[in-house]
mmCIF file of C-alpha atoms in Angstrom:
data_model
loop_
_atom_site.group_PDB
_atom_site.id
_atom_site.type_symbol
_atom_site.label_atom_id
_atom_site.label_comp_id
_atom_site.label_asym_id
_atom_site.label_seq_id
_atom_site.Cartn_x
_atom_site.Cartn_y
_atom_site.Cartn_z
ATOM 1 C CA MET A 1 18.679 3.535 3.868
ATOM 2 C CA THR A 2 17.821 0.899 6.509
ATOM 3 C CA PRO A 3 19.166 -2.614 6.211
ATOM 4 C CA ASP A 4 15.684 -3.877 5.500
ATOM 5 C CA ALA A 5 15.014 -1.315 2.534
ATOM 6 C CA GLU A 6 18.462 -2.225 1.188
ATOM 7 C CA ARG A 7 17.446 -5.892 1.068
ATOM 8 C CA ARG A 8 14.187 -5.114 -0.303
ATOM 9 C CA LEU A 9 15.821 -2.897 -2.938
ATOM 10 C CA ALA A 10 18.185 -5.529 -3.987
ATOM 11 C CA ALA A 11 15.535 -8.217 -4.223
ATOM 12 C CA ALA A 12 13.437 -5.807 -6.305
ATOM 13 C CA MET A 13 16.258 -4.779 -8.714
ATOM 14 C CA ALA A 14 17.476 -8.497 -9.337
ATOM 15 C CA TRP A 15 16.714 -7.849 -12.980
ATOM 16 C CA PRO A 16 14.938 -10.695 -14.734
ATOM 17 C CA ALA A 17 16.646 -11.707 -18.044
ATOM 18 C CA PRO A 18 14.159 -10.592 -20.968
ATOM 19 C CA GLU A 19 12.671 -13.567 -22.838
ATOM 20 C CA TYR A 20 11.522 -11.479 -25.597
ATOM 21 C CA ASN A 21 12.788 -9.323 -28.224
ATOM 22 C CA ASP A 22 10.322 -8.679 -30.938
ATOM 23 C CA LEU A 23 8.434 -5.586 -30.030
ATOM 24 C CA ASP A 24 6.232 -5.491 -33.044
ATOM 25 C CA LEU A 25 5.196 -8.987 -32.809
ATOM 26 C CA ALA A 26 4.040 -8.472 -29.220
ATOM 27 C CA ILE A 27 1.966 -5.382 -30.146
ATOM 28 C CA ALA A 28 0.314 -7.212 -33.023
ATOM 29 C CA GLN A 29 -0.697 -10.150 -30.935
ATOM 30 C CA ARG A 30 -2.057 -8.019 -28.033
ATOM 31 C CA ASP A 31 -3.850 -5.868 -30.715
ATOM 32 C CA GLU A 32 -5.362 -9.161 -32.535
ATOM 33 C CA LEU A 33 -6.827 -10.100 -28.926
ATOM 34 C CA LEU A 34 -8.182 -6.555 -28.069
ATOM 35 C CA ALA A 35 -9.993 -6.563 -31.408
ATOM 36 C CA HIS A 36 -12.367 -8.992 -29.830
ATOM 37 C CA ILE A 37 -13.924 -6.204 -28.019
ATOM 38 C CA PRO A 38 -17.503 -5.354 -29.363
ATOM 39 C CA GLY A 39 -17.763 -2.043 -31.254
ATOM 40 C CA MET B 1 22.510 6.271 -0.751
ATOM 41 C CA THR B 2 19.620 8.487 0.144
ATOM 42 C CA PRO B 3 16.165 6.806 0.066
ATOM 43 C CA LEU B 4 14.649 9.009 -2.580
ATOM 44 C CA PHE B 5 14.017 8.769 -6.362
ATOM 45 C CA LEU B 6 14.683 12.014 -7.886
ATOM 46 C CA GLY B 7 13.439 13.944 -10.822
ATOM 47 C CA LEU B 8 15.251 15.903 -13.476
ATOM 48 C CA SER B 9 14.492 19.088 -15.133
ATOM 49 C CA GLY B 10 14.655 18.342 -18.872
ATOM 50 C CA SER B 11 16.035 16.118 -21.580
ATOM 51 C CA VAL B 12 19.949 16.231 -20.505
ATOM 52 C CA LEU B 13 21.642 16.399 -17.317
ATOM 53 C CA THR B 14 22.593 20.038 -16.384
ATOM 54 C CA ALA B 15 25.898 20.772 -14.643
ATOM 55 C CA ASP B 16 23.988 21.673 -11.551
ATOM 56 C CA GLU B 17 22.089 18.481 -11.441
ATOM 57 C CA ARG B 18 25.412 16.628 -11.843
ATOM 58 C CA ALA B 19 26.886 18.356 -8.892
ATOM 59 C CA LEU B 20 23.718 17.886 -6.704
ATOM 60 C CA PHE B 21 23.360 14.133 -7.778
ATOM 61 C CA VAL B 22 26.928 13.282 -6.907
ATOM 62 C CA VAL B 23 26.499 14.354 -3.217
ATOM 63 C CA ALA B 24 22.871 13.474 -3.043
ATOM 64 C CA ASP B 25 23.538 9.781 -4.061
ATOM 65 C CA PRO B 26 19.799 9.003 -4.590
ATOM 66 C CA VAL B 27 18.526 5.232 -4.812
ATOM 67 C CA GLY B 28 17.710 6.168 -8.140
ATOM 68 C CA TYR B 29 15.420 8.501 -10.724
ATOM 69 C CA ILE B 30 12.116 8.724 -11.989
ATOM 70 C CA LEU B 31 11.343 10.204 -15.420
ATOM 71 C CA PHE B 32 8.690 12.645 -16.747
ATOM 72 C CA LYS B 33 7.470 13.632 -20.084
ATOM 73 C CA ARG B 34 9.893 16.767 -20.058
ATOM 74 C CA ASN B 35 12.685 14.144 -19.801
ATOM 75 C CA CYS B 36 11.582 11.915 -22.801
ATOM 76 C CA LEU B 37 12.306 13.413 -26.393
ATOM 77 C CA ASP B 38 12.914 10.293 -28.234
ATOM 78 C CA PRO B 39 14.820 6.867 -27.860
ATOM 79 C CA ALA B 40 18.219 7.802 -28.689
ATOM 80 C CA GLN B 41 17.987 10.946 -26.398
ATOM 81 C CA LEU B 42 16.448 8.970 -23.702
ATOM 82 C CA LEU B 43 19.033 6.137 -23.818
ATOM 83 C CA ALA B 44 21.926 8.737 -23.370
ATOM 84 C CA LEU B 45 20.067 10.246 -20.513
ATOM 85 C CA THR B 46 19.618 7.137 -18.529
ATOM 86 C CA GLU B 47 23.349 6.086 -19.373
ATOM 87 C CA SER B 48 24.491 9.341 -18.283
ATOM 88 C CA LEU B 49 22.637 8.784 -14.907
ATOM 89 C CA ARG B 50 24.473 5.509 -14.580
ATOM 90 C CA VAL B 51 27.660 6.821 -15.498
ATOM 91 C CA LEU B 52 27.325 9.598 -12.764
ATOM 92 C CA ALA B 53 26.489 7.087 -10.170
ATOM 93 C CA GLY B 54 29.050 4.598 -10.952
ATOM 94 C CA ARG B 55 26.488 1.623 -10.581
ATOM 95 C CA ASP B 56 23.428 0.392 -12.103
ATOM 96 C CA LEU B 57 20.212 2.162 -10.940
ATOM 97 C CA PRO B 58 16.543 1.783 -10.826
ATOM 98 C CA ILE B 59 15.177 4.441 -13.309
ATOM 99 C CA LEU B 60 11.415 4.508 -13.019
ATOM 100 C CA ILE B 61 8.738 5.840 -15.257
ATOM 101 C CA ASP B 62 4.998 6.139 -15.169
ATOM 102 C CA GLN B 63 4.108 4.533 -18.543
ATOM 103 C CA GLU B 64 0.627 2.863 -17.809
ATOM 104 C CA GLY B 65 -1.083 3.445 -21.350
ATOM 105 C CA GLY B 66 -4.093 5.681 -21.836
ATOM 106 C CA ARG B 67 -3.975 8.948 -20.585
ATOM 107 C CA VAL B 68 -0.738 8.389 -18.369
ATOM 108 C CA ALA B 69 2.131 7.810 -20.910
ATOM 109 C CA ARG B 70 5.392 9.672 -20.547
ATOM 110 C CA LEU B 71 6.645 8.199 -23.694
ATOM 111 C CA GLN B 72 4.178 9.287 -26.733
ATOM 112 C CA PRO B 73 4.105 8.910 -30.454
ATOM 113 C CA PRO B 74 5.528 9.531 -32.822
ATOM 114 C CA HIS B 75 8.742 7.969 -31.285
ATOM 115 C CA TRP B 76 6.808 5.474 -29.146
ATOM 116 C CA PRO B 77 4.104 2.953 -29.456
ATOM 117 C CA VAL B 78 0.523 3.935 -28.167
ATOM 118 C CA PHE B 79 -0.517 1.532 -25.085
ATOM 119 C CA PRO B 80 -4.072 1.189 -24.102
ATOM 120 C CA ALA B 81 -5.472 2.203 -20.855
ATOM 121 C CA ALA B 82 -6.283 -0.541 -18.306
ATOM 122 C CA ALA B 83 -10.004 -0.365 -18.776
ATOM 123 C CA ARG B 84 -9.972 -1.744 -22.276
ATOM 124 C CA PHE B 85 -8.525 -5.087 -21.093
ATOM 125 C CA GLY B 86 -11.365 -4.874 -18.452
ATOM 126 C CA ALA B 87 -13.999 -4.606 -21.284
ATOM 127 C CA LEU B 88 -12.216 -7.754 -22.825
ATOM 128 C CA TYR B 89 -12.257 -9.552 -19.731
ATOM 129 C CA ASN B 90 -16.065 -9.149 -19.503
ATOM 130 C CA ILE B 91 -16.487 -11.205 -22.665
ATOM 131 C CA ALA B 92 -13.333 -13.503 -22.816
ATOM 132 C CA PRO B 93 -11.431 -13.545 -19.593
ATOM 133 C CA LEU B 94 -8.479 -15.738 -20.738
ATOM 134 C CA THR B 95 -7.941 -13.679 -24.008
ATOM 135 C CA ALA B 96 -7.850 -10.681 -21.889
ATOM 136 C CA LEU B 97 -5.189 -11.977 -19.614
ATOM 137 C CA GLU B 98 -3.195 -12.832 -22.619
ATOM 138 C CA ALA B 99 -3.515 -9.454 -24.073
ATOM 139 C CA ALA B 100 -2.622 -7.864 -20.569
ATOM 140 C CA ARG B 101 0.379 -10.164 -20.529
ATOM 141 C CA LEU B 102 1.556 -9.190 -23.927
ATOM 142 C CA ASN B 103 0.976 -5.412 -23.257
ATOM 143 C CA GLY B 104 3.226 -5.760 -20.372
ATOM 144 C CA VAL B 105 5.762 -7.438 -22.629
ATOM 145 C CA ALA B 106 5.514 -4.693 -25.017
ATOM 146 C CA LEU B 107 5.923 -1.933 -22.543
ATOM 147 C CA ALA B 108 8.924 -3.683 -21.122
ATOM 148 C CA MET B 109 10.661 -3.986 -24.328
ATOM 149 C CA THR B 110 9.869 -0.337 -25.111
ATOM 150 C CA LEU B 111 11.217 0.719 -21.737
ATOM 151 C CA ARG B 112 14.306 -1.424 -21.680
ATOM 152 C CA ALA B 113 15.345 -0.164 -25.233
ATOM 153 C CA SER B 114 15.817 3.376 -23.629
ATOM 154 C CA GLY B 115 17.360 2.187 -20.419
ATOM 155 C CA VAL B 116 14.480 2.477 -18.004
ATOM 156 C CA THR B 117 14.302 -0.495 -15.665
ATOM 157 C CA VAL B 118 11.215 0.072 -13.534
ATOM 158 C CA ASP B 119 7.495 0.853 -14.588
ATOM 159 C CA CYS B 120 5.063 2.199 -11.991
ATOM 160 C CA LEU B 121 2.331 -0.549 -13.291
ATOM 161 C CA PRO B 122 0.103 -2.235 -12.910
ATOM 162 C CA LEU B 123 -2.409 -0.206 -11.116
ATOM 163 C CA ILE B 124 -4.479 -2.483 -9.260
ATOM 164 C CA ASP B 125 -6.722 -0.020 -7.641
ATOM 165 C CA VAL B 126 -10.415 -1.153 -7.677
ATOM 166 C CA ARG B 127 -12.570 0.995 -9.712
ATOM 167 C CA SER B 128 -15.640 2.573 -7.531
ATOM 168 C CA ASP B 129 -18.697 4.305 -8.847
ATOM 169 C CA VAL B 130 -18.170 7.033 -6.214
ATOM 170 C CA GLY B 131 -14.479 7.551 -6.931
ATOM 171 C CA HIS B 132 -12.961 10.336 -8.808
ATOM 172 C CA ASP B 133 -11.918 10.148 -12.571
ATOM 173 C CA ILE B 134 -8.173 10.200 -11.479
ATOM 174 C CA ILE B 135 -8.364 6.464 -11.443
ATOM 175 C CA GLY B 136 -11.218 5.785 -13.630
ATOM 176 C CA ASP B 137 -10.029 4.196 -16.877
ATOM 177 C CA ARG B 138 -6.734 3.548 -15.449
ATOM 178 C CA ALA B 139 -8.233 0.889 -13.447
ATOM 179 C CA PHE B 140 -8.931 -2.519 -15.042
ATOM 180 C CA ALA B 141 -12.474 -3.027 -13.372
ATOM 181 C CA SER B 142 -14.355 -2.752 -10.572
ATOM 182 C CA ASP B 143 -14.302 -6.159 -9.528
ATOM 183 C CA PRO B 144 -11.238 -7.213 -7.191
ATOM 184 C CA MET B 145 -10.855 -10.591 -8.764
ATOM 185 C CA TRP B 146 -10.811 -9.449 -12.200
ATOM 186 C CA VAL B 147 -8.252 -6.705 -11.152
ATOM 187 C CA SER B 148 -6.160 -9.214 -9.434
ATOM 188 C CA ALA B 149 -5.904 -11.516 -12.488
ATOM 189 C CA MET B 150 -5.271 -8.733 -15.244
ATOM 190 C CA GLY B 151 -2.672 -7.128 -12.545
ATOM 191 C CA ARG B 152 -0.913 -10.483 -12.290
ATOM 192 C CA ALA B 153 -0.693 -10.889 -16.176
ATOM 193 C CA THR B 154 0.572 -7.516 -16.564
ATOM 194 C CA LEU B 155 3.150 -7.977 -13.758
ATOM 195 C CA ASP B 156 4.232 -11.250 -15.561
ATOM 196 C CA GLY B 157 4.454 -9.491 -18.867
ATOM 197 C CA LEU B 158 6.676 -6.765 -17.408
ATOM 198 C CA ARG B 159 8.962 -9.388 -15.954
ATOM 199 C CA SER B 160 9.087 -11.626 -19.034
ATOM 200 C CA GLY B 161 10.174 -8.315 -20.828
ATOM 201 C CA GLY B 162 12.850 -7.572 -18.013
ATOM 202 C CA ILE B 163 11.162 -4.727 -16.438
ATOM 203 C CA VAL B 164 10.211 -4.444 -12.523
ATOM 204 C CA GLY B 165 6.761 -3.676 -11.980
ATOM 205 C CA VAL B 166 5.386 -1.515 -8.952
ATOM 206 C CA ILE B 167 1.825 -2.385 -7.745
ATOM 207 C CA LYS B 168 -0.048 0.809 -6.764
ATOM 208 C CA HIS B 169 -1.754 2.616 -5.024
ATOM 209 C CA ILE B 170 -1.516 0.232 -1.905
ATOM 210 C CA PRO B 171 -3.796 -0.197 -0.103
ATOM 211 C CA GLY B 172 -6.098 1.016 -2.686
ATOM 212 C CA HIS B 173 -7.086 4.438 -4.125
ATOM 213 C CA GLY B 174 -10.359 3.529 -6.037
ATOM 214 C CA ARG B 175 -12.526 4.954 -3.564
ATOM 215 C CA ALA B 176 -10.957 8.432 -3.291
ATOM 216 C CA THR B 177 -13.285 11.180 -4.271
ATOM 217 C CA VAL B 178 -10.793 13.695 -4.854
ATOM 218 C CA ASP B 179 -7.582 13.978 -6.853
ATOM 219 C CA SER B 180 -4.639 13.631 -4.471
ATOM 220 C CA HIS B 181 -2.497 15.424 -6.859
ATOM 221 C CA LEU B 182 -4.749 18.488 -5.840
ATOM 222 C CA GLU B 183 -5.858 17.761 -2.290
ATOM 223 C CA LEU B 184 -5.950 15.164 0.373
ATOM 224 C CA PRO B 185 -8.744 12.371 -0.247
ATOM 225 C CA VAL B 186 -10.613 11.086 2.772
ATOM 226 C CA VAL B 187 -12.090 7.676 2.685
ATOM 227 C CA THR B 188 -14.741 6.825 5.214
ATOM 228 C CA ALA B 189 -15.328 3.147 3.977
ATOM 229 C CA SER B 190 -15.811 0.418 6.736
ATOM 230 C CA ARG B 191 -13.048 -1.949 7.107
ATOM 231 C CA ALA B 192 -15.051 -4.739 5.826
ATOM 232 C CA GLU B 193 -15.847 -2.303 2.747
ATOM 233 C CA LEU B 194 -11.999 -1.795 2.353
ATOM 234 C CA GLU B 195 -11.379 -5.488 2.178
ATOM 235 C CA SER B 196 -12.459 -5.358 -1.406
ATOM 236 C CA ASP B 197 -9.730 -2.739 -2.143
ATOM 237 C CA PHE B 198 -7.111 -4.519 -0.369
ATOM 238 C CA GLU B 199 -7.834 -7.949 -2.265
ATOM 239 C CA PRO B 200 -5.674 -7.403 -5.325
ATOM 240 C CA PHE B 201 -2.792 -6.178 -3.376
ATOM 241 C CA ARG B 202 -3.158 -9.190 -1.149
ATOM 242 C CA ARG B 203 -3.276 -11.387 -4.133
ATOM 243 C CA LEU B 204 -0.206 -9.773 -5.605
ATOM 244 C CA GLN B 205 1.667 -9.405 -2.373
ATOM 245 C CA ALA B 206 4.909 -11.003 -3.951
ATOM 246 C CA ALA B 207 5.263 -8.223 -6.535
ATOM 247 C CA PRO B 208 8.941 -6.557 -6.057
ATOM 248 C CA MET B 209 7.693 -2.877 -5.435
ATOM 249 C CA ALA B 210 4.547 -1.161 -4.212
ATOM 250 C CA MET B 211 3.455 2.594 -4.148
ATOM 251 C CA THR B 212 1.531 3.846 -1.611
ATOM 252 C CA ALA B 213 -1.455 5.937 -1.773
ATOM 253 C CA HIS B 214 -1.843 9.605 -0.564
ATOM 254 C CA VAL B 215 -5.228 8.843 1.085
ATOM 255 C CA VAL B 216 -6.630 9.082 4.354
ATOM 256 C CA TYR B 217 -8.671 5.926 5.409
ATOM 257 C CA THR B 218 -10.619 7.084 8.708
ATOM 258 C CA GLU B 219 -11.156 3.422 9.814
ATOM 259 C CA LEU B 220 -7.450 2.666 9.749
ATOM 260 C CA ASP B 221 -6.125 6.102 10.836
ATOM 261 C CA ALA B 222 -8.102 9.116 10.813
ATOM 262 C CA GLU B 223 -5.193 11.683 11.325
ATOM 263 C CA ARG B 224 -2.500 10.480 8.489
ATOM 264 C CA CYS B 225 -2.726 9.428 5.026
ATOM 265 C CA ALA B 226 -1.604 5.938 4.200
ATOM 266 C CA THR B 227 1.883 7.284 3.237
ATOM 267 C CA LEU B 228 2.744 8.748 6.396
ATOM 268 C CA SER B 229 0.750 6.454 8.709
ATOM 269 C CA PRO B 230 2.519 3.863 10.718
ATOM 270 C CA VAL B 231 -0.763 2.149 11.256
ATOM 271 C CA VAL B 232 -1.618 1.694 7.577
ATOM 272 C CA ILE B 233 2.080 0.613 6.713
ATOM 273 C CA ASP B 234 1.579 -2.046 9.447
ATOM 274 C CA VAL B 235 -1.809 -3.214 7.513
ATOM 275 C CA ILE B 236 0.297 -3.167 4.533
ATOM 276 C CA ARG B 237 2.973 -5.269 5.761
ATOM 277 C CA SER B 238 1.134 -7.649 8.068
ATOM 278 C CA ASP B 239 -2.270 -7.938 6.947
ATOM 279 C CA ILE B 240 -1.870 -7.457 3.423
ATOM 280 C CA GLY B 241 1.244 -9.274 3.580
ATOM 281 C CA PHE B 242 3.503 -7.183 1.254
ATOM 282 C CA ASP B 243 7.276 -7.502 1.892
ATOM 283 C CA GLY B 244 8.702 -6.283 -1.138
ATOM 284 C CA LEU B 245 10.325 -2.432 -1.678
ATOM 285 C CA LEU B 246 7.535 0.022 -0.525
ATOM 286 C CA MET B 247 7.836 3.449 -2.195
ATOM 287 C CA SER B 248 5.815 6.735 -1.717
ATOM 288 C CA ASP B 249 3.634 8.348 -4.494
ATOM 289 C CA ASP B 250 5.253 11.758 -5.561
ATOM 290 C CA LEU B 251 6.137 13.848 -2.549
ATOM 291 C CA GLY B 252 5.303 16.964 -4.692
ATOM 292 C CA MET B 253 1.437 16.224 -4.647
ATOM 293 C CA ALA B 254 -0.745 18.481 -2.852
ATOM 294 C CA ALA B 255 -2.330 15.631 -0.559
ATOM 295 C CA LEU B 256 0.897 15.780 1.287
ATOM 296 C CA GLY B 257 1.178 19.514 1.660
ATOM 297 C CA ASP B 258 4.558 21.367 1.379
ATOM 298 C CA SER B 259 6.122 19.727 4.387
ATOM 299 C CA TRP B 260 7.335 16.615 2.776
ATOM 300 C CA ARG B 261 8.817 18.224 -0.101
ATOM 301 C CA ARG B 262 10.760 20.137 2.214
ATOM 302 C CA ALA B 263 11.866 17.248 4.389
ATOM 303 C CA ALA B 264 13.171 15.501 1.107
ATOM 304 C CA THR B 265 14.748 18.516 0.004
ATOM 305 C CA SER B 266 16.556 18.876 3.606
ATOM 306 C CA ARG B 267 17.628 15.245 3.175
ATOM 307 C CA CYS B 268 19.694 16.055 0.391
ATOM 308 C CA THR B 269 20.870 19.311 1.719
ATOM 309 C CA ALA B 270 22.558 17.487 4.624
ATOM 310 C CA ARG B 271 24.914 16.057 1.886
ATOM 311 C CA ALA B 272 25.095 19.036 -0.595
ATOM 312 C CA THR B 273 27.417 21.723 0.555
ATOM 313 C CA SER B 274 28.471 23.554 -2.591
ATOM 314 C CA ARG B 275 26.894 26.646 -3.899
ATOM 315 C CA ARG B 276 26.159 24.994 -7.262
ATOM 316 C CA CYS B 277 24.356 22.065 -5.135
ATOM 317 C CA ARG B 278 22.172 24.595 -3.268
ATOM 318 C CA ARG B 279 21.149 26.351 -6.295
ATOM 319 C CA SER B 280 19.781 23.030 -7.668
ATOM 320 C CA LEU B 281 17.833 22.321 -4.236
ATOM 321 C CA ALA B 282 16.332 25.783 -4.309
ATOM 322 C CA ARG B 283 14.890 24.708 -7.659
ATOM 323 C CA LEU B 284 13.859 21.192 -6.501
ATOM 324 C CA GLY B 285 12.195 22.770 -3.603
ATOM 325 C CA ARG B 286 9.976 25.248 -5.504
#
């Protein structure tokens, strides 16, 4: 790994803290919006 | 660390793989359908990889939705193809953006529960009428601005759910008329025409990771595909302005021929000396 690649990897892997914890709710809200597609 | 993401043969780590991975010390791993049976098994597998490495690891997967889904029912939810968000954007753009964001959130929660930390998504290739169906409904739309907006919403959703996103296939796969899994695509579009393919990648240049296209762009480099071309990599870094972690698409795809698979194998071979490791490498190199 080059130093640049290591720097970029470290930056990419700075895991963001998850802000959500309800999978079923996210899917239900998404599907409610997708239901607006005609047909 | 060896700058490779390695794949695994099955649903558990084999003794040969353990021996190989300890010495090969890859940056991380990428999972395929053969590795994913159910959430409990997958969590155990990802934990075993982290224990083996002795550190946290990027563990990648291609969970796009639609026909590209390593995690499948009945154990995991169905996720829609990107084109469905494009269809909604056509009549209600803000609604489509929120749907794409929520989809990213749902994908992220699904993946995190099994220890996966990077999704090779969003695909922000611009769909083209002449392009091969390997992109097709995996693309959001044929308008670069629409693609940019829905790509950003998906990336934001993934981040909100705690998953790192990968924009692909930089600098744009939409015009490819053949499947790069099977042969090398050659795109002869002019530089001016390519600008519309570059646009979503330029707008999402702050993404943490990007995956290159195994596509030749004759206007940029007639000899080498983007993955192998210093000229195209310079366009990606300087013109498109992407400064995150740049990774290749699968080295085993036919577009690259056998030479790069052999090169990756020899990179591991340099570290692996035991008979057990060599047996594993022989399988990886098949």
